[in-house]
Short mmCIF file of C-alpha atoms (C1' of nucleotides) in Angstrom, two decimals:
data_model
loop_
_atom_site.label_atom_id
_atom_site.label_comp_id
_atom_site.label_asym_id
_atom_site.label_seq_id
_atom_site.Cartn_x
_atom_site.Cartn_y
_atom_site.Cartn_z
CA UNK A 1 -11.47 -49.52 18.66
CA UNK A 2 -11.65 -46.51 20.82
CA UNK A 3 -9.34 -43.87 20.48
CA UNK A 4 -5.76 -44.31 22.33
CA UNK A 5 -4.90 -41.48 24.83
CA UNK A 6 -4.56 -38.78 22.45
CA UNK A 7 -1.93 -36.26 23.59
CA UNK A 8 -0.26 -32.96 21.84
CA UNK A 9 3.53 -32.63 22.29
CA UNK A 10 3.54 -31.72 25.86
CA UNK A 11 1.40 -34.06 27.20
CA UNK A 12 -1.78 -32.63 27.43
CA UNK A 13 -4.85 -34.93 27.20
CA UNK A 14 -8.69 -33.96 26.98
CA UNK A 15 -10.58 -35.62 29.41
CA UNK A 16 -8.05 -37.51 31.47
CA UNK A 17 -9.46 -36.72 35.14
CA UNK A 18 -10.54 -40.26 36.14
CA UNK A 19 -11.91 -39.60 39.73
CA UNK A 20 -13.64 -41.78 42.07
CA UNK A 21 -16.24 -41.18 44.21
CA UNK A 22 -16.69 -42.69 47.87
CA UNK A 23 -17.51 -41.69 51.16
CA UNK A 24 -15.21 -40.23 53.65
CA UNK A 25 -16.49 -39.98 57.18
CA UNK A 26 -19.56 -38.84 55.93
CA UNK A 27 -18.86 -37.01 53.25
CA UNK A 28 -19.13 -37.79 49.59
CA UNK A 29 -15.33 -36.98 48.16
CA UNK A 30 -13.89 -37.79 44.55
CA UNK A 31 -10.44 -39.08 44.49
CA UNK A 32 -7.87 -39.36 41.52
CA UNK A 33 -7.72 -42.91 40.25
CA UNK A 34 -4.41 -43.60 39.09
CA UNK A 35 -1.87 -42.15 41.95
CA UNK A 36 -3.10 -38.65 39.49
CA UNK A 37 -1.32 -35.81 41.53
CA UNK A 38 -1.02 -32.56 39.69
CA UNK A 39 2.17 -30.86 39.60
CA UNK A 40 3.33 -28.67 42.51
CA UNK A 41 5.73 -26.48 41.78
CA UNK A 42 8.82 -26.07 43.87
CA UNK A 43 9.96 -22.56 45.03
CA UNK A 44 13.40 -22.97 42.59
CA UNK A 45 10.80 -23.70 40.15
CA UNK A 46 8.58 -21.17 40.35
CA UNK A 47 11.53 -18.39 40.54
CA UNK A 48 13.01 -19.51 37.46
CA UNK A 49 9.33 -19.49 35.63
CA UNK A 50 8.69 -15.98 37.25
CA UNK A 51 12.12 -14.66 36.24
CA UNK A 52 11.33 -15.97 32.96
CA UNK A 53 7.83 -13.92 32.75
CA UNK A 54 9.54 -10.60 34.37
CA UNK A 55 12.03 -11.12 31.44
CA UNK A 56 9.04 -10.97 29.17
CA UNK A 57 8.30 -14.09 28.34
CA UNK A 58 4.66 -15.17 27.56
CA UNK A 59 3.59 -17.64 25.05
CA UNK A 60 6.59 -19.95 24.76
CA UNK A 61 6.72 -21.93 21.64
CA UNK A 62 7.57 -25.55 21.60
CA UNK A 63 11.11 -24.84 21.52
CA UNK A 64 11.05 -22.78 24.26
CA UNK A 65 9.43 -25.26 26.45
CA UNK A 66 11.16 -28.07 26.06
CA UNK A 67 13.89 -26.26 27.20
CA UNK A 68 12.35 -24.78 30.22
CA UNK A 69 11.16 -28.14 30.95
CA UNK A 70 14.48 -29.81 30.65
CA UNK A 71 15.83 -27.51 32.82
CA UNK A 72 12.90 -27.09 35.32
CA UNK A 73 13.44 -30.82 35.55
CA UNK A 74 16.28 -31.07 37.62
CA UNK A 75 14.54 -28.62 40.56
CA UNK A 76 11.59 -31.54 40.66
CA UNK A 77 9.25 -33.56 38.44
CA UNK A 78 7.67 -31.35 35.37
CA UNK A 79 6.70 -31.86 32.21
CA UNK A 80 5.87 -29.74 28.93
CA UNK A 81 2.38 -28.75 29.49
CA UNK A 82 3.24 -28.32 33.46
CA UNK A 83 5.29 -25.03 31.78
CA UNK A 84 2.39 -24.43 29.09
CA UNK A 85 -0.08 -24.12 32.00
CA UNK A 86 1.62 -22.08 34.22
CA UNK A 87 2.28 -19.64 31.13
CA UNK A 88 -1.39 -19.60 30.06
CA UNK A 89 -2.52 -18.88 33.44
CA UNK A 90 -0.03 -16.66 35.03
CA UNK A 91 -0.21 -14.24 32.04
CA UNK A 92 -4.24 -14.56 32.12
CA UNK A 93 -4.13 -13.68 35.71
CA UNK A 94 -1.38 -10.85 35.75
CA UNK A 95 -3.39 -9.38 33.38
CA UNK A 96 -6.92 -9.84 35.13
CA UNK A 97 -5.06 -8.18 37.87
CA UNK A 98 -4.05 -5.42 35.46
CA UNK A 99 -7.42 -5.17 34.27
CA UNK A 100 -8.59 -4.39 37.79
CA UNK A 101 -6.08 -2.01 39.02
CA UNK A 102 -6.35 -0.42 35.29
CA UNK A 103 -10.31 -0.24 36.47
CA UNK A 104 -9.54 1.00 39.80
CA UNK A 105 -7.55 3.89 38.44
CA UNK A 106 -9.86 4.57 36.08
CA UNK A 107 -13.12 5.28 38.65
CA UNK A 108 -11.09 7.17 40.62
CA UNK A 109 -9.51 9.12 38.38
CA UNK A 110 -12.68 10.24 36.03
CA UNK A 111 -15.43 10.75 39.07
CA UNK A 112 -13.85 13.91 40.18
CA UNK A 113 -16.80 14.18 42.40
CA UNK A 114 -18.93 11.26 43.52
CA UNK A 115 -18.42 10.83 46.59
CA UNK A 116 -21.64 8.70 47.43
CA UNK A 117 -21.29 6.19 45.15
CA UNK A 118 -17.02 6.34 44.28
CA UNK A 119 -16.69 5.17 48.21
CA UNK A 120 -17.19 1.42 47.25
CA UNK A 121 -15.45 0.44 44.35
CA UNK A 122 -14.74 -2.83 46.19
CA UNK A 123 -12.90 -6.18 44.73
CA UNK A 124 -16.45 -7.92 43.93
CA UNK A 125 -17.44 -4.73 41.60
CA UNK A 126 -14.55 -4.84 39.97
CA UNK A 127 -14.37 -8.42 39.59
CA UNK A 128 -18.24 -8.09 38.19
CA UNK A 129 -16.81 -5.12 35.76
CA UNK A 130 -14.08 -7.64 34.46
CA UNK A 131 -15.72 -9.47 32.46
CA UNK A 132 -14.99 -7.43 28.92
CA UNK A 133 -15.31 -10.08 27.22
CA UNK A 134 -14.39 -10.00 23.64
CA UNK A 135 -17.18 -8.57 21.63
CA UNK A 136 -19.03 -9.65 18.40
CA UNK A 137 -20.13 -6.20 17.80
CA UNK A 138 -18.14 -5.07 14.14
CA UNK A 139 -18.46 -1.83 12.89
CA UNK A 140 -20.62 -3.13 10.07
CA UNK A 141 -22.90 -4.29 13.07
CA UNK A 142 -22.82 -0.86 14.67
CA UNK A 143 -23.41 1.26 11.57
CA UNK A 144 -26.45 -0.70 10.79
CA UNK A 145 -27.54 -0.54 13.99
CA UNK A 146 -26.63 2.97 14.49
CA UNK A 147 -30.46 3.69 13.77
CA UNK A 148 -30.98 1.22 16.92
CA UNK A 149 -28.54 2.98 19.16
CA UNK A 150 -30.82 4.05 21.95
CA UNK A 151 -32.43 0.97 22.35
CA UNK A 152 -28.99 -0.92 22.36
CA UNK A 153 -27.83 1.18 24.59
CA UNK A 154 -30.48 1.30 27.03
CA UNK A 155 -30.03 -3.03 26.48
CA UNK A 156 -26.46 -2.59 27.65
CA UNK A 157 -26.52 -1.97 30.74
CA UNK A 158 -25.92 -6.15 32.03
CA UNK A 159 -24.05 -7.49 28.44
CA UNK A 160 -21.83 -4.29 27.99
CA UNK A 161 -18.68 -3.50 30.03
CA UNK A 162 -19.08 -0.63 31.74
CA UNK A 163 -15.80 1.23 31.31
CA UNK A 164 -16.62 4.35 33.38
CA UNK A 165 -19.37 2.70 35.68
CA UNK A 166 -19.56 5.43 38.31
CA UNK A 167 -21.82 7.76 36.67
CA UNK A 168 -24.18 9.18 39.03
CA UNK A 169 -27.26 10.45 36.99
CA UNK A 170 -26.80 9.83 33.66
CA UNK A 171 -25.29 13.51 32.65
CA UNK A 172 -25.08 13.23 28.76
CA UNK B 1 -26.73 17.27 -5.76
CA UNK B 2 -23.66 16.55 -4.32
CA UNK B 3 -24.22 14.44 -0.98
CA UNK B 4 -23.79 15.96 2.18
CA UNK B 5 -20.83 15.12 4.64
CA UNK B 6 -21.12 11.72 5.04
CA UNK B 7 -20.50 11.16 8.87
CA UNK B 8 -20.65 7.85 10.83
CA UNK B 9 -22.15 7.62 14.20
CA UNK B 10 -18.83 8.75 15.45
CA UNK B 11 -18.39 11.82 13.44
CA UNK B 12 -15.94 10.68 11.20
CA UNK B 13 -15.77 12.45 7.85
CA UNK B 14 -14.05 11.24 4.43
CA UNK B 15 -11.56 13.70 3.40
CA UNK B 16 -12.57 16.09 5.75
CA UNK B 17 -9.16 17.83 6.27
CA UNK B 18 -9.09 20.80 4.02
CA UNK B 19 -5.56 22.01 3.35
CA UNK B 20 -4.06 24.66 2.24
CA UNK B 21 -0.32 24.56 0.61
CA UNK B 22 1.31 28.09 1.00
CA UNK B 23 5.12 28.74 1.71
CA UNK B 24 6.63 29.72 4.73
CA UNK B 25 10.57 30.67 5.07
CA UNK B 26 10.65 28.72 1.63
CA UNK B 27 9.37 25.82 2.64
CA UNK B 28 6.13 24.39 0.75
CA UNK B 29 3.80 23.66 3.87
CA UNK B 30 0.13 22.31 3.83
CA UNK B 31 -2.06 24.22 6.35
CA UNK B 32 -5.03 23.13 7.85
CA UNK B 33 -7.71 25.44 6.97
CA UNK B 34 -10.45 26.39 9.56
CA UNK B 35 -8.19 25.77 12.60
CA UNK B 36 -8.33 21.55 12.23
CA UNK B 37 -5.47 20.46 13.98
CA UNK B 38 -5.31 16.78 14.91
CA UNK B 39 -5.83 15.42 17.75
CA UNK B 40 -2.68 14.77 20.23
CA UNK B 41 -3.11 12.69 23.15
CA UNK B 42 -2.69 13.69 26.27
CA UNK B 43 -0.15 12.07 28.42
CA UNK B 44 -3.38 11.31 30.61
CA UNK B 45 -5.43 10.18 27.83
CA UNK B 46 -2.30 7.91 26.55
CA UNK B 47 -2.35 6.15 29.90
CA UNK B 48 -5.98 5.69 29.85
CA UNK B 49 -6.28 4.35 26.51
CA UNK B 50 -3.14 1.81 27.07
CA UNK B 51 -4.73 0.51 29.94
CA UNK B 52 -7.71 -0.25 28.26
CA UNK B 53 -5.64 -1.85 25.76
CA UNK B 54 -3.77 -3.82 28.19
CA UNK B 55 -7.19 -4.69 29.74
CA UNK B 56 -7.95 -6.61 26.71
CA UNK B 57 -10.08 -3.47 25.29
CA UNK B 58 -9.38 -4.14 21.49
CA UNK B 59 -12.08 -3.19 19.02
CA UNK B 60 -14.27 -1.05 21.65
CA UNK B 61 -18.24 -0.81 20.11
CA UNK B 62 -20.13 2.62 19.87
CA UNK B 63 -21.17 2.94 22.97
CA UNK B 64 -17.64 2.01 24.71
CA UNK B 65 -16.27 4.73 22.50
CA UNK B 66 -18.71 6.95 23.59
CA UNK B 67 -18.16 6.20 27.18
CA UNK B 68 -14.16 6.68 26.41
CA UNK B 69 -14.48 9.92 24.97
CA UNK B 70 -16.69 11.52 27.08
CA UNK B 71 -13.88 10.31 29.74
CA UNK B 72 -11.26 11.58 28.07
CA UNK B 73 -12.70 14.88 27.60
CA UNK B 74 -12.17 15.52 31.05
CA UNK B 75 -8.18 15.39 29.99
CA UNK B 76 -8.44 17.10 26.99
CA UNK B 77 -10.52 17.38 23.49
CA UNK B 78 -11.17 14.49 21.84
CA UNK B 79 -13.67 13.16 19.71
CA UNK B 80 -15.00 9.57 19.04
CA UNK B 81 -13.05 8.90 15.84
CA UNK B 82 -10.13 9.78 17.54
CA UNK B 83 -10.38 6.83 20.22
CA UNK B 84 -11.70 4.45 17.49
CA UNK B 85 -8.33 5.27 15.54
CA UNK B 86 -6.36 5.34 18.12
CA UNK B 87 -7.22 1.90 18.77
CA UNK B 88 -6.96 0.15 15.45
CA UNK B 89 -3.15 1.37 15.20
CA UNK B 90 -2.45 0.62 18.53
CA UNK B 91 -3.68 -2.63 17.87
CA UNK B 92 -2.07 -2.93 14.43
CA UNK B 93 1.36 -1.71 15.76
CA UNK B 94 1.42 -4.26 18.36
CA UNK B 95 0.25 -6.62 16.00
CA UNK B 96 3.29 -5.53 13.78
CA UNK B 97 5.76 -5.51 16.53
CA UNK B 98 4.67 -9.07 17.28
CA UNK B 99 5.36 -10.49 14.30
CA UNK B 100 8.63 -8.98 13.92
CA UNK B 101 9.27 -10.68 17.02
CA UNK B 102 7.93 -13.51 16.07
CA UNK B 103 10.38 -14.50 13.41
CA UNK B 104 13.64 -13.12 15.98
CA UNK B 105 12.33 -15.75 18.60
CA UNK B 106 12.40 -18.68 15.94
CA UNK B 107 15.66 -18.17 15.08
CA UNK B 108 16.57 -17.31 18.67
CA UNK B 109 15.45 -20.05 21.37
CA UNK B 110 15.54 -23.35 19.65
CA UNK B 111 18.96 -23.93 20.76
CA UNK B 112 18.93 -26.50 22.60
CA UNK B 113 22.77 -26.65 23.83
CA UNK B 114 25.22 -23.95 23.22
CA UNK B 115 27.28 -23.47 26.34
CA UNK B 116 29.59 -20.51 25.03
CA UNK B 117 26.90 -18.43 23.54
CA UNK B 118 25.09 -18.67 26.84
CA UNK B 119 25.85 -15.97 28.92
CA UNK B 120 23.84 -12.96 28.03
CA UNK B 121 19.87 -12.90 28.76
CA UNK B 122 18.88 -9.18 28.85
CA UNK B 123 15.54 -7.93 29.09
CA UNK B 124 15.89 -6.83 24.72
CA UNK B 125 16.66 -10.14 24.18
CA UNK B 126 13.50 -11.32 26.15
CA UNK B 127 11.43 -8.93 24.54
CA UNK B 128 12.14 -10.36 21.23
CA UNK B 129 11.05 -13.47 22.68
CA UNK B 130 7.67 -12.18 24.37
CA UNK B 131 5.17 -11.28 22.16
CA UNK B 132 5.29 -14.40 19.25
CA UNK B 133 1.14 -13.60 19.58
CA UNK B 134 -0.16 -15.19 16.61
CA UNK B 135 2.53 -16.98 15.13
CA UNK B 136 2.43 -18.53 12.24
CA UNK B 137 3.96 -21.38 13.14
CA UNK B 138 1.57 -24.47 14.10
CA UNK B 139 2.80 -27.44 16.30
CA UNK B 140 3.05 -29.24 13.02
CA UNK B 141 5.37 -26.69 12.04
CA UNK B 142 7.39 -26.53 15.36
CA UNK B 143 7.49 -30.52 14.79
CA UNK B 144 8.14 -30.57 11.22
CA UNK B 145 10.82 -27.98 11.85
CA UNK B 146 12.33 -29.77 14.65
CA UNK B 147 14.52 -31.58 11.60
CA UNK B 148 15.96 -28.37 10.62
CA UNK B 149 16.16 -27.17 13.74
CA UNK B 150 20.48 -27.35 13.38
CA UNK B 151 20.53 -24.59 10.88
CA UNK B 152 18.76 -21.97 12.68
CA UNK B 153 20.71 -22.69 15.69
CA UNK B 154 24.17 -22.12 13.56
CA UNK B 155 22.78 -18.85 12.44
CA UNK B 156 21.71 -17.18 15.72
CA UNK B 157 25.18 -17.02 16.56
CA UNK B 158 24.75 -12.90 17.07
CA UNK B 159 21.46 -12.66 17.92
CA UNK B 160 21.35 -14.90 21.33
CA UNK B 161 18.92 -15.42 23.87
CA UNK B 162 19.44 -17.87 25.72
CA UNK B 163 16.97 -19.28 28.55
CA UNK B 164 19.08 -20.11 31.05
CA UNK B 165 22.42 -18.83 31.04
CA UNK B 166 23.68 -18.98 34.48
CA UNK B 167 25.01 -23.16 33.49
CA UNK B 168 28.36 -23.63 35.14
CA UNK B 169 29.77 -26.45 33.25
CA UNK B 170 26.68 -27.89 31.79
CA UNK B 171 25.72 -29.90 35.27
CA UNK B 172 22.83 -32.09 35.48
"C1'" DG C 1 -1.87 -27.05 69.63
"C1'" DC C 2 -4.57 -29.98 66.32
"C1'" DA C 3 -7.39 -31.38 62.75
"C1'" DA C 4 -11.83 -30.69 60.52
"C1'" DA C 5 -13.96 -27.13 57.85
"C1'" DT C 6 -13.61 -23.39 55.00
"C1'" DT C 7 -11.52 -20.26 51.85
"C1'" DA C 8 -8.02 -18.71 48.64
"C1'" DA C 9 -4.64 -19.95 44.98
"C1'" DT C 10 -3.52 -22.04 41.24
"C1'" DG C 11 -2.94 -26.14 38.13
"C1'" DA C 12 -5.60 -28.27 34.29
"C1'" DT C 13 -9.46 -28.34 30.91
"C1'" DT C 14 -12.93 -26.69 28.13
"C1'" DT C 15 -15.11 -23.15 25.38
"C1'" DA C 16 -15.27 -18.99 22.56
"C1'" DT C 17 -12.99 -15.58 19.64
"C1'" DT C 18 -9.80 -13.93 16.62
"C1'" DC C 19 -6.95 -13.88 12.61
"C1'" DA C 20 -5.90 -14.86 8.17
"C1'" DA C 21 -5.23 -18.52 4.49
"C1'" DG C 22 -7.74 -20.93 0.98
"C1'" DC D 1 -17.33 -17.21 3.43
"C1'" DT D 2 -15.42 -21.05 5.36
"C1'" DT D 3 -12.15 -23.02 8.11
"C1'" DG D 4 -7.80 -24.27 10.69
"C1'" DA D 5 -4.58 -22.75 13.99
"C1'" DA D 6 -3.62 -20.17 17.99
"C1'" DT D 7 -4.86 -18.47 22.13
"C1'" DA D 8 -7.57 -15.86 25.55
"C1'" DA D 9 -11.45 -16.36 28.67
"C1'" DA D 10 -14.01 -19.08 31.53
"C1'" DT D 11 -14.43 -22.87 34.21
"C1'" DC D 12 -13.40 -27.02 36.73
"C1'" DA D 13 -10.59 -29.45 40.21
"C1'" DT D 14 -7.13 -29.91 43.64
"C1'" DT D 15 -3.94 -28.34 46.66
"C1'" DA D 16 -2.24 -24.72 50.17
"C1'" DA D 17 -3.61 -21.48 53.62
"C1'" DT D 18 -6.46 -20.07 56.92
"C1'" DT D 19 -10.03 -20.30 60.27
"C1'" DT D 20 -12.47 -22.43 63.89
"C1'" DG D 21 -14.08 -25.35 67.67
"C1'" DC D 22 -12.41 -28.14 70.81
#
DNA sequence: GCAAATTAATGATTTATTCAAG
DNA sequence: CTTGAATAAATCATTAATTTGC
């Protein structure tokens, strides 16, 4: 037997893109088997979600979404893990957003004086600076490898984030 | 022999702050011997350091703290263990404020139709609701609860949030 | 003006990390 | 130390904007 579609409480199932592939005028395209449209949003919609987020909602429990999706509902066709996504990735983005501008301030504010090098601090660095990802560094790790800390450092320079990356000749 | 200050790669010192307890207008006071005082953040610094936070800095490693504090110096003195402190109870507090929130929003938004008590969402009310990080609850929980979901409705009668209060008359 | 082509936004999924219970 | 639950990050996929050549 294989598995039915498995699905969480809002409707969310792994591996449920069934696409197509053909040839349109040339060019290979994929298309959604299935009438499989993803939701759209309307504007009403979207204000109420946003309103929602401004009022400081984030990470709405199950509750909380049924609700929202209840209501949503009668502004256009939604369902549970329409509102989970739109959580998930608005917050993720507001805060990559964050992130940058918090990066932005940052390079301008601590190089008092580079002027060579401060000029471009341009979306793609910071977008190439984002990436602090979560680290698996503890402080067990770094004690031990406190001994090590030169050579980790001088490793660092593509895995690390840079926090401060305008530095113009390595001052100490 | 009695071993040497023990000091991590960040300078941090067990029982390091030497005290001495004298009286001043009456008043038993402890008094930092040898001019420690400790360290208070800069409104600068403060801004800095939350923006890291809210960049998703959590747990910085060595050399991120190193980077951090040599920044900060430019906005006042500072030392390493002073940024690693600063964020394990910033991340702590949050932590703490989270759950506290956690357990407000559970008894809060599971109403799922209570037209009189609908009227006020403020931005308090919301903030309860935001943080629920890591909540205790599981979906099986949010299921299993969904049976007793009555009771904590009857008792949220002061505590109110409620999604979306602007409903007339309960139209569809 | 208009579609095809291209790019930017954003919805939906997958993967990696974190936290804390056992 | 291991593991389950939760979720944040990264990525994939599709739709909307926008550009471009006619």
């Amino acid at each position: 037997m294989i598995a039915p579609p498995p699905a969480d409480v809002f409707g969310r199932v792994r591996n449920a893109t069934k696409l197509l592939s053909c040839t349109v005028r040339n060019h290979i395209v994929q298309v959604p088997v299935g009438g499989t449209t993803r939701w759209n949003p309307s504007a009403e919609q979207i204000k109420v979600l946003e309103a929602l987020y401004r009022g400081g909602m984030r990470t709405p429990n199950a509750a909380q979404i049924e609700r929202i999706t209840e209501e949503l509902g009668k502004h256009g066709r939604i369902e549970g893990k329409n509102v989970f996504y739109w959580f998930q990735n608005h917050k993720a983005r507001e805060r990559q957003k964050q992130k940058r501008a918090a990066l932005l301030t940052l390079s301008t504010l601590d190089s008092p004086s580079l002027p060579e090098i401060t000029t471009k601090v341009t979306k793609e660095a910071c977008d190439d600076m984002t990436s602090c990802k979560r680290r698996r560094t503890t402080w067990g790790d770094v004690q031990r490898d406190a001994a090590t800390t030169e050579l980790a450092v001088h490793r660092t320079d593509d895995v690390t984030l840079e926090l401060f990356p305008l530095r113009p000749q390595g001052k100490a």
